mmCIF file of C-alpha atoms and ligand atoms in Angstrom:
data_model
loop_
_atom_site.group_PDB
_atom_site.id
_atom_site.type_symbol
_atom_site.label_atom_id
_atom_site.label_comp_id
_atom_site.label_asym_id
_atom_site.label_seq_id
_atom_site.Cartn_x
_atom_site.Cartn_y
_atom_site.Cartn_z
ATOM 1 C CA UNK A 65 -15.449 3.495 -5.833
ATOM 2 C CA UNK A 66 -15.191 2.017 -2.324
ATOM 3 C CA UNK A 67 -18.647 1.264 -0.885
ATOM 4 C CA UNK A 68 -20.347 3.888 -3.105
ATOM 5 C CA UNK A 69 -17.840 6.686 -2.456
ATOM 6 C CA UNK A 70 -14.980 7.972 -4.597
ATOM 7 C CA UNK A 71 -11.366 7.075 -3.868
ATOM 8 C CA UNK A 72 -10.697 10.724 -2.943
ATOM 9 C CA UNK A 73 -13.541 10.598 -0.386
ATOM 10 C CA UNK A 74 -12.321 7.219 0.882
ATOM 11 C CA UNK A 75 -8.671 8.282 1.397
ATOM 12 C CA UNK A 76 -9.625 11.722 2.776
ATOM 13 C CA UNK A 77 -12.198 10.388 5.234
ATOM 14 C CA UNK A 78 -11.878 8.170 8.284
ATOM 15 C CA UNK A 79 -9.644 5.664 6.418
ATOM 16 C CA UNK A 80 -7.042 8.318 5.553
ATOM 17 C CA UNK A 81 -7.084 9.619 9.129
ATOM 18 C CA UNK A 82 -6.546 6.114 10.535
ATOM 19 C CA UNK A 83 -3.656 5.469 8.145
ATOM 20 C CA UNK A 84 -2.149 8.823 9.106
ATOM 21 C CA UNK A 85 -2.448 8.029 12.833
ATOM 22 C CA UNK A 86 -0.856 4.613 12.409
ATOM 23 C CA UNK A 87 2.013 5.599 10.136
ATOM 24 C CA UNK A 88 4.723 4.163 12.443
ATOM 25 C CA UNK A 89 2.935 0.809 12.792
ATOM 26 C CA UNK A 90 2.368 0.548 9.044
ATOM 27 C CA UNK A 91 5.938 1.380 8.155
ATOM 28 C CA UNK A 92 7.153 -1.338 10.531
ATOM 29 C CA UNK A 93 4.721 -3.871 8.997
ATOM 30 C CA UNK A 94 5.815 -3.001 5.468
ATOM 31 C CA UNK A 95 9.570 -2.820 6.226
ATOM 32 C CA UNK A 96 10.649 -6.133 4.617
ATOM 33 C CA UNK A 97 8.574 -5.352 1.529
ATOM 34 C CA UNK A 98 9.949 -1.804 1.308
ATOM 35 C CA UNK A 99 13.461 -3.239 1.350
ATOM 36 C CA UNK A 100 12.621 -5.467 -1.637
ATOM 37 C CA UNK A 101 11.074 -2.516 -3.507
ATOM 38 C CA UNK A 102 14.192 -0.352 -3.123
ATOM 39 C CA UNK A 103 16.552 -3.222 -3.915
ATOM 40 C CA UNK A 104 14.747 -3.665 -7.247
ATOM 41 C CA UNK A 105 14.432 0.048 -8.063
ATOM 42 C CA UNK A 106 18.214 0.468 -7.457
ATOM 43 C CA UNK A 107 17.956 4.268 -7.299
ATOM 44 C CA UNK A 108 21.168 6.095 -8.187
ATOM 45 C CA UNK A 109 22.607 9.314 -6.782
ATOM 46 C CA UNK A 110 21.147 12.373 -8.499
ATOM 47 C CA UNK A 111 18.058 10.668 -9.978
ATOM 48 C CA UNK A 112 14.604 12.245 -10.087
ATOM 49 C CA UNK A 113 11.881 10.077 -8.522
ATOM 50 C CA UNK A 114 8.073 10.139 -8.452
ATOM 51 C CA UNK A 115 6.461 8.256 -5.521
ATOM 52 C CA UNK A 116 2.917 7.321 -6.590
ATOM 53 C CA UNK A 117 0.250 7.237 -3.868
ATOM 54 C CA UNK A 118 3.004 8.170 -1.413
ATOM 55 C CA UNK A 119 0.689 8.170 1.627
ATOM 56 C CA UNK A 120 2.509 9.337 4.751
ATOM 57 C CA UNK A 121 5.789 9.550 2.857
ATOM 58 C CA UNK A 122 7.994 6.717 4.201
ATOM 59 C CA UNK A 123 9.056 5.619 0.709
ATOM 60 C CA UNK A 124 9.353 9.240 -0.501
ATOM 61 C CA UNK A 125 11.811 9.967 2.306
ATOM 62 C CA UNK A 126 13.709 6.750 1.662
ATOM 63 C CA UNK A 127 13.971 7.637 -2.052
ATOM 64 C CA UNK A 128 15.228 11.125 -1.129
ATOM 65 C CA UNK A 129 17.919 9.645 1.120
ATOM 66 C CA UNK A 130 18.991 7.244 -1.621
ATOM 67 C CA UNK A 131 19.271 9.759 -4.487
ATOM 68 C CA UNK A 132 20.920 12.361 -2.174
ATOM 69 C CA UNK A 133 20.983 16.155 -2.387
ATOM 70 C CA UNK A 134 21.718 16.100 -6.143
ATOM 71 C CA UNK A 135 18.439 14.275 -6.824
ATOM 72 C CA UNK A 136 14.810 15.397 -6.628
ATOM 73 C CA UNK A 137 11.765 13.554 -5.303
ATOM 74 C CA UNK A 138 8.031 14.160 -5.672
ATOM 75 C CA UNK A 139 5.473 12.376 -3.518
ATOM 76 C CA UNK A 140 1.952 12.479 -4.998
ATOM 77 C CA UNK A 141 -1.256 11.470 -3.273
ATOM 78 C CA UNK A 142 -4.950 12.362 -3.156
ATOM 79 C CA UNK A 143 -5.143 12.106 0.649
ATOM 80 C CA UNK A 144 -4.819 15.417 2.520
ATOM 81 C CA UNK A 145 -4.350 13.844 6.011
ATOM 82 C CA UNK A 146 -1.626 11.496 4.752
ATOM 83 C CA UNK A 147 0.169 14.297 2.903
ATOM 84 C CA UNK A 148 0.106 16.362 6.113
ATOM 85 C CA UNK A 149 1.946 13.560 7.950
ATOM 86 C CA UNK A 150 4.376 13.210 5.031
ATOM 87 C CA UNK A 151 5.214 16.939 5.024
ATOM 88 C CA UNK A 152 5.805 16.906 8.798
ATOM 89 C CA UNK A 153 8.160 13.957 8.480
ATOM 90 C CA UNK A 154 10.089 15.561 5.629
ATOM 91 C CA UNK A 155 10.764 18.618 7.782
ATOM 92 C CA UNK A 156 11.960 16.455 10.660
ATOM 93 C CA UNK A 157 13.873 13.734 8.820
ATOM 94 C CA UNK A 158 15.095 14.943 5.433
ATOM 95 C CA UNK A 159 18.506 16.426 6.339
ATOM 96 C CA UNK A 160 21.097 15.450 3.710
ATOM 97 C CA UNK A 161 18.457 14.049 1.382
ATOM 98 C CA UNK A 162 17.117 15.229 -1.978
ATOM 99 C CA UNK A 163 14.642 18.090 -2.009
ATOM 100 C CA UNK A 164 11.136 16.671 -1.631
ATOM 101 C CA UNK A 165 7.922 18.096 -3.061
ATOM 102 C CA UNK A 166 4.647 16.626 -1.781
ATOM 103 C CA UNK A 167 1.672 17.329 -4.029
ATOM 104 C CA UNK A 168 -2.017 16.636 -3.694
ATOM 105 C CA UNK A 169 -2.650 15.160 -7.137
ATOM 106 C CA UNK A 170 -4.517 12.400 -8.908
ATOM 107 C CA UNK A 171 -1.744 10.451 -10.631
ATOM 108 C CA UNK A 172 -4.236 9.072 -13.150
ATOM 109 C CA UNK A 173 -4.357 12.444 -14.889
ATOM 110 C CA UNK A 174 -1.942 14.971 -13.316
ATOM 111 C CA UNK A 175 1.162 16.241 -15.100
ATOM 112 C CA UNK A 176 3.799 16.296 -12.373
ATOM 113 C CA UNK A 177 6.946 16.751 -14.493
ATOM 114 C CA UNK A 178 9.464 14.264 -15.866
ATOM 115 C CA UNK A 179 11.298 11.578 -13.892
ATOM 116 C CA UNK A 180 13.999 8.966 -14.255
ATOM 117 C CA UNK A 181 12.219 6.641 -11.827
ATOM 118 C CA UNK A 182 8.662 6.165 -10.624
ATOM 119 C CA UNK A 183 7.885 3.876 -7.710
ATOM 120 C CA UNK A 184 5.014 2.905 -5.483
ATOM 121 C CA UNK A 185 4.388 0.839 -2.372
ATOM 122 C CA UNK A 186 0.794 -0.347 -2.752
ATOM 123 C CA UNK A 187 -0.370 2.954 -4.296
ATOM 124 C CA UNK A 188 -1.287 1.917 -7.857
ATOM 125 C CA UNK A 189 -4.351 -0.337 -7.323
ATOM 126 C CA UNK A 190 -6.880 2.428 -6.744
ATOM 127 C CA UNK A 191 -7.173 4.259 -10.077
ATOM 128 C CA UNK A 192 -10.670 4.243 -11.581
ATOM 129 C CA UNK A 193 -9.027 3.848 -15.022
ATOM 130 C CA UNK A 194 -5.736 1.929 -14.659
ATOM 131 C CA UNK A 195 -4.922 2.031 -18.387
ATOM 132 C CA UNK A 196 -5.131 5.815 -18.384
ATOM 133 C CA UNK A 197 -3.124 6.050 -15.154
ATOM 134 C CA UNK A 198 -0.246 3.821 -16.318
ATOM 135 C CA UNK A 199 -0.115 5.652 -19.682
ATOM 136 C CA UNK A 200 0.111 8.924 -17.735
ATOM 137 C CA UNK A 201 2.919 7.515 -15.562
ATOM 138 C CA UNK A 202 4.747 6.313 -18.721
ATOM 139 C CA UNK A 203 4.466 9.860 -20.152
ATOM 140 C CA UNK A 204 6.033 11.301 -16.972
ATOM 141 C CA UNK A 205 9.112 9.048 -17.315
ATOM 142 C CA UNK A 206 12.179 9.786 -19.434
ATOM 143 C CA UNK A 207 12.341 7.426 -22.447
ATOM 144 C CA UNK A 208 14.820 5.215 -20.531
ATOM 145 C CA UNK A 209 13.020 5.703 -17.189
ATOM 146 C CA UNK A 210 11.474 2.890 -15.163
ATOM 147 C CA UNK A 211 8.495 2.193 -12.923
ATOM 148 C CA UNK A 212 8.884 -0.170 -9.946
ATOM 149 C CA UNK A 213 5.988 -1.022 -7.652
ATOM 150 C CA UNK A 214 4.562 -3.472 -5.129
ATOM 151 C CA UNK A 215 0.969 -4.712 -5.280
ATOM 152 C CA UNK A 216 -0.772 -7.593 -3.546
ATOM 153 C CA UNK A 217 -1.198 -11.073 -4.996
ATOM 154 C CA UNK A 218 -4.465 -12.947 -4.308
ATOM 155 C CA UNK A 219 -6.218 -12.492 -0.987
ATOM 156 C CA UNK A 220 -6.002 -16.254 -0.300
ATOM 157 C CA UNK A 221 -2.177 -16.082 -0.441
ATOM 158 C CA UNK A 222 -2.027 -13.192 2.024
ATOM 159 C CA UNK A 223 -2.314 -14.747 5.468
ATOM 160 C CA UNK A 224 -2.011 -11.327 7.133
ATOM 161 C CA UNK A 225 -5.516 -10.800 5.727
ATOM 162 C CA UNK A 226 -7.042 -14.285 5.660
ATOM 163 C CA UNK A 227 -6.396 -15.130 9.331
ATOM 164 C CA UNK A 228 -8.245 -12.107 10.795
ATOM 165 C CA UNK A 229 -10.775 -12.095 7.963
ATOM 166 C CA UNK A 230 -11.832 -15.713 8.576
ATOM 167 C CA UNK A 231 -12.429 -14.857 12.228
ATOM 168 C CA UNK A 232 -14.614 -11.860 11.354
ATOM 169 C CA UNK A 233 -16.717 -13.154 8.442
ATOM 170 C CA UNK A 234 -18.912 -15.544 10.526
ATOM 171 C CA UNK A 235 -19.924 -12.589 12.718
ATOM 172 C CA UNK A 236 -21.169 -10.448 9.837
ATOM 173 C CA UNK A 237 -24.871 -10.239 8.928
ATOM 174 C CA UNK A 238 -23.973 -10.975 5.270
ATOM 175 C CA UNK A 239 -21.074 -12.787 3.639
ATOM 176 C CA UNK A 240 -18.964 -10.114 1.900
ATOM 177 C CA UNK A 241 -18.982 -10.446 -1.881
ATOM 178 C CA UNK A 242 -15.748 -10.088 -3.848
ATOM 179 C CA UNK A 243 -15.608 -6.743 -5.670
ATOM 180 C CA UNK A 244 -16.438 -6.746 -9.394
ATOM 181 C CA UNK A 245 -13.287 -7.374 -11.449
ATOM 182 C CA UNK A 246 -11.099 -4.398 -12.355
ATOM 183 C CA UNK A 247 -12.453 -2.069 -9.714
ATOM 184 C CA UNK A 248 -10.164 -0.144 -7.352
ATOM 185 C CA UNK A 249 -9.053 -2.226 -4.390
ATOM 186 C CA UNK A 250 -6.007 -3.884 -2.832
ATOM 187 C CA UNK A 251 -6.294 -7.213 -4.714
ATOM 188 C CA UNK A 252 -7.155 -5.810 -8.124
ATOM 189 C CA UNK A 253 -3.820 -6.922 -9.666
ATOM 190 C CA UNK A 254 -3.797 -10.385 -8.094
ATOM 191 C CA UNK A 255 -3.487 -11.972 -11.567
ATOM 192 C CA UNK A 256 -0.136 -11.230 -13.202
ATOM 193 C CA UNK A 257 -0.999 -11.753 -16.887
ATOM 194 C CA UNK A 258 -3.662 -9.012 -17.153
ATOM 195 C CA UNK A 259 -1.384 -6.670 -15.183
ATOM 196 C CA UNK A 260 1.520 -7.263 -17.578
ATOM 197 C CA UNK A 261 -0.820 -6.741 -20.559
ATOM 198 C CA UNK A 262 -2.134 -3.532 -18.995
ATOM 199 C CA UNK A 263 1.394 -2.158 -18.577
ATOM 200 C CA UNK A 264 2.383 -3.137 -22.124
ATOM 201 C CA UNK A 265 -0.777 -1.429 -23.431
ATOM 202 C CA UNK A 266 0.237 1.712 -21.518
ATOM 203 C CA UNK A 267 3.519 1.871 -23.456
ATOM 204 C CA UNK A 268 5.966 -0.100 -21.294
ATOM 205 C CA UNK A 269 7.981 -2.393 -23.605
ATOM 206 C CA UNK A 270 9.598 -4.563 -20.922
ATOM 207 C CA UNK A 271 7.668 -5.722 -17.874
ATOM 208 C CA UNK A 272 8.785 -8.123 -15.122
ATOM 209 C CA UNK A 273 6.443 -9.339 -12.417
ATOM 210 C CA UNK A 274 8.102 -11.355 -9.619
ATOM 211 C CA UNK A 275 6.322 -13.047 -6.726
ATOM 212 C CA UNK A 276 7.772 -12.100 -3.365
ATOM 213 C CA UNK A 277 6.697 -13.491 -0.013
ATOM 214 C CA UNK A 278 7.667 -12.002 3.313
ATOM 215 C CA UNK A 279 6.558 -12.617 6.898
ATOM 216 C CA UNK A 280 5.395 -9.258 8.217
ATOM 217 C CA UNK A 281 5.076 -8.395 11.894
ATOM 218 C CA UNK A 282 1.471 -7.504 12.677
ATOM 219 C CA UNK A 283 1.897 -7.153 16.433
ATOM 220 C CA UNK A 284 4.694 -7.026 19.028
ATOM 221 C CA UNK A 285 4.461 -6.860 22.823
ATOM 222 C CA UNK A 286 6.113 -8.233 25.953
ATOM 223 C CA UNK A 287 3.841 -11.299 25.994
ATOM 224 C CA UNK A 288 2.324 -13.422 23.225
ATOM 225 C CA UNK A 289 -1.205 -12.654 24.476
ATOM 226 C CA UNK A 290 -0.589 -8.913 24.201
ATOM 227 C CA UNK A 291 1.064 -9.328 20.796
ATOM 228 C CA UNK A 292 -2.092 -11.102 19.550
ATOM 229 C CA UNK A 293 -4.223 -8.255 20.937
ATOM 230 C CA UNK A 294 -1.990 -5.668 19.254
ATOM 231 C CA UNK A 295 -2.138 -7.528 15.928
ATOM 232 C CA UNK A 296 -5.939 -7.772 16.176
ATOM 233 C CA UNK A 297 -6.115 -4.030 16.808
ATOM 234 C CA UNK A 298 -4.080 -3.334 13.649
ATOM 235 C CA UNK A 299 -6.150 -5.783 11.564
ATOM 236 C CA UNK A 300 -9.415 -4.185 12.688
ATOM 237 C CA UNK A 301 -8.258 -0.620 12.108
ATOM 238 C CA UNK A 302 -6.254 -0.740 8.881
ATOM 239 C CA UNK A 303 -6.576 -2.654 5.638
ATOM 240 C CA UNK A 304 -9.020 -5.189 4.165
ATOM 241 C CA UNK A 305 -10.335 -6.730 7.427
ATOM 242 C CA UNK A 306 -10.916 -3.285 8.920
ATOM 243 C CA UNK A 307 -12.943 -2.493 5.808
ATOM 244 C CA UNK A 308 -15.405 -5.299 6.717
ATOM 245 C CA UNK A 309 -16.257 -3.747 10.094
ATOM 246 C CA UNK A 310 -15.822 -0.090 9.141
ATOM 247 C CA UNK A 311 -19.484 0.718 9.646
ATOM 248 C CA UNK A 312 -20.294 -1.987 12.206
ATOM 249 C CA UNK A 313 -21.971 -1.327 15.573
ATOM 250 C CA UNK A 314 -19.638 -1.183 18.631
ATOM 251 C CA UNK A 315 -20.949 -4.577 19.829
ATOM 252 C CA UNK A 316 -19.969 -6.326 16.597
ATOM 253 C CA UNK A 317 -16.592 -4.580 16.611
ATOM 254 C CA UNK A 318 -15.992 -5.809 20.172
ATOM 255 C CA UNK A 319 -16.901 -9.391 19.221
ATOM 256 C CA UNK A 320 -14.669 -9.116 16.153
ATOM 257 C CA UNK A 321 -11.749 -7.999 18.351
ATOM 258 C CA UNK A 322 -12.244 -11.028 20.623
ATOM 259 C CA UNK A 323 -12.501 -13.430 17.669
ATOM 260 C CA UNK A 324 -9.475 -12.034 15.821
ATOM 261 C CA UNK A 325 -7.347 -12.021 18.991
ATOM 262 C CA UNK A 326 -8.277 -15.685 19.587
ATOM 263 C CA UNK A 327 -7.365 -16.582 15.990
ATOM 264 C CA UNK A 328 -4.001 -14.833 16.219
ATOM 265 C CA UNK A 329 -3.024 -16.018 19.705
ATOM 266 C CA UNK A 330 -1.756 -19.499 18.603
ATOM 267 C CA UNK A 331 0.416 -17.807 15.968
ATOM 268 C CA UNK A 332 2.141 -15.488 18.450
ATOM 269 C CA UNK A 333 5.625 -16.487 19.453
ATOM 270 C CA UNK A 334 8.403 -14.626 21.261
ATOM 271 C CA UNK A 335 6.077 -11.639 21.742
ATOM 272 C CA UNK A 336 5.468 -11.277 18.005
ATOM 273 C CA UNK A 337 2.755 -12.164 15.485
ATOM 274 C CA UNK A 338 4.194 -12.630 12.020
ATOM 275 C CA UNK A 339 2.062 -13.527 9.023
ATOM 276 C CA UNK A 340 2.800 -14.107 5.374
ATOM 277 C CA UNK A 341 2.378 -11.282 2.875
ATOM 278 C CA UNK A 342 2.350 -12.218 -0.815
ATOM 279 C CA UNK A 343 3.098 -9.503 -3.393
ATOM 280 C CA UNK A 344 4.063 -8.849 -6.958
ATOM 281 C CA UNK A 345 7.218 -6.825 -7.359
ATOM 282 C CA UNK A 346 6.717 -5.256 -10.752
ATOM 283 C CA UNK A 347 9.180 -3.411 -12.928
ATOM 284 C CA UNK A 348 8.307 -1.786 -16.227
ATOM 285 C CA UNK A 349 10.343 0.305 -18.655
HETATM 286 C C1 SAM B 694 -2.565 1.457 0.420
HETATM 287 S S1 SAM B 694 -2.184 3.164 0.522
HETATM 288 C C2 SAM B 694 -0.403 3.148 0.364
HETATM 289 C C3 SAM B 694 0.242 4.407 0.862
HETATM 290 C C4 SAM B 694 1.768 4.442 0.851
HETATM 291 N N1 SAM B 694 2.315 4.195 -0.457
HETATM 292 C C5 SAM B 694 2.324 3.453 1.845
HETATM 293 O O1 SAM B 694 2.917 2.453 1.435
HETATM 294 O O2 SAM B 694 2.188 3.687 3.066
HETATM 295 C C6 SAM B 694 -2.705 3.747 -1.075
HETATM 296 C C7 SAM B 694 -2.446 5.219 -1.298
HETATM 297 O O3 SAM B 694 -2.794 5.546 -2.663
HETATM 298 C C8 SAM B 694 -3.388 6.835 -2.650
HETATM 299 N N2 SAM B 694 -4.150 7.009 -3.905
HETATM 300 C C9 SAM B 694 -5.295 6.363 -4.279
HETATM 301 N N3 SAM B 694 -5.688 6.780 -5.493
HETATM 302 C C10 SAM B 694 -4.771 7.705 -5.911
HETATM 303 C C11 SAM B 694 -4.645 8.510 -7.097
HETATM 304 N N4 SAM B 694 -5.532 8.451 -8.083
HETATM 305 N N5 SAM B 694 -3.593 9.365 -7.190
HETATM 306 C C12 SAM B 694 -2.694 9.459 -6.161
HETATM 307 N N6 SAM B 694 -2.763 8.712 -5.022
HETATM 308 C C13 SAM B 694 -3.788 7.860 -4.894
HETATM 309 C C14 SAM B 694 -4.234 6.824 -1.384
HETATM 310 O O4 SAM B 694 -4.608 8.111 -0.967
HETATM 311 C C15 SAM B 694 -3.285 6.126 -0.417
HETATM 312 O O5 SAM B 694 -2.437 7.041 0.250
#
């Protein structure tokens, strides 16, 4: 649950629509992390791939390009607005790539066929029952198949969140409490040992969990001041800091924008705001 609503309601409501609208910005932010994900997955021509929580389909399309027309790719997600963007992109961009099937499905329980590879860019932290979900993913892989995914390390290590967050928290009527452990959310797998144990319990015999850090571009413009403004806009519309002000009054949102822009301004250089993102790159087979 996210603030008393189900994940399906969360990703089909205003949050899903915002993600869908900002697909280009998000793909640019995630680009260095996406590169690391695909380098590790090492997809081969002709493979079948399941993209878990595929969102607006950037990684699904990339997988389809990599496995080529002899392969097959499924993108699965519970968010109707994000799947609509993904389908539109596939029509426009998928020439020469593997056939792509986008399905509205809950990967925790759906049977979506059998795959040589499963992958996910930040789409595996939102299952109500992670043990059930990873066991289901294991069942959908060939015996020699593998799962490769990115998830976030601890919030404190992710400066792309902490910098805007620390500017917003003093403005809030209440200090936000951390979510109860093992509930759906971006930082749920911050600790590696329980994550590795979870994957082993789901039937994966070999699990690697590598820390990767990348500076991600949160805003770009022709001046540093505008880049800080752009980065503040992204922070307050998408992701964990946006979540804090999701239901706030316009006045608080305006003050938050001023505070976040001021916090990001000293970090802008050459018309760009880059902040550290800290992830686990996980592979399980
Ligand atoms: C942080 S977004 C990442 C989206 C996409 N992978 C990307 O990198 O742009 C998480 C995605 O997981 C999806 N999701 C959450 N729970 C899911 C579930 N049970 N089954 C399938 N997708 C799910 C959400 O709808 C959302 O699109």
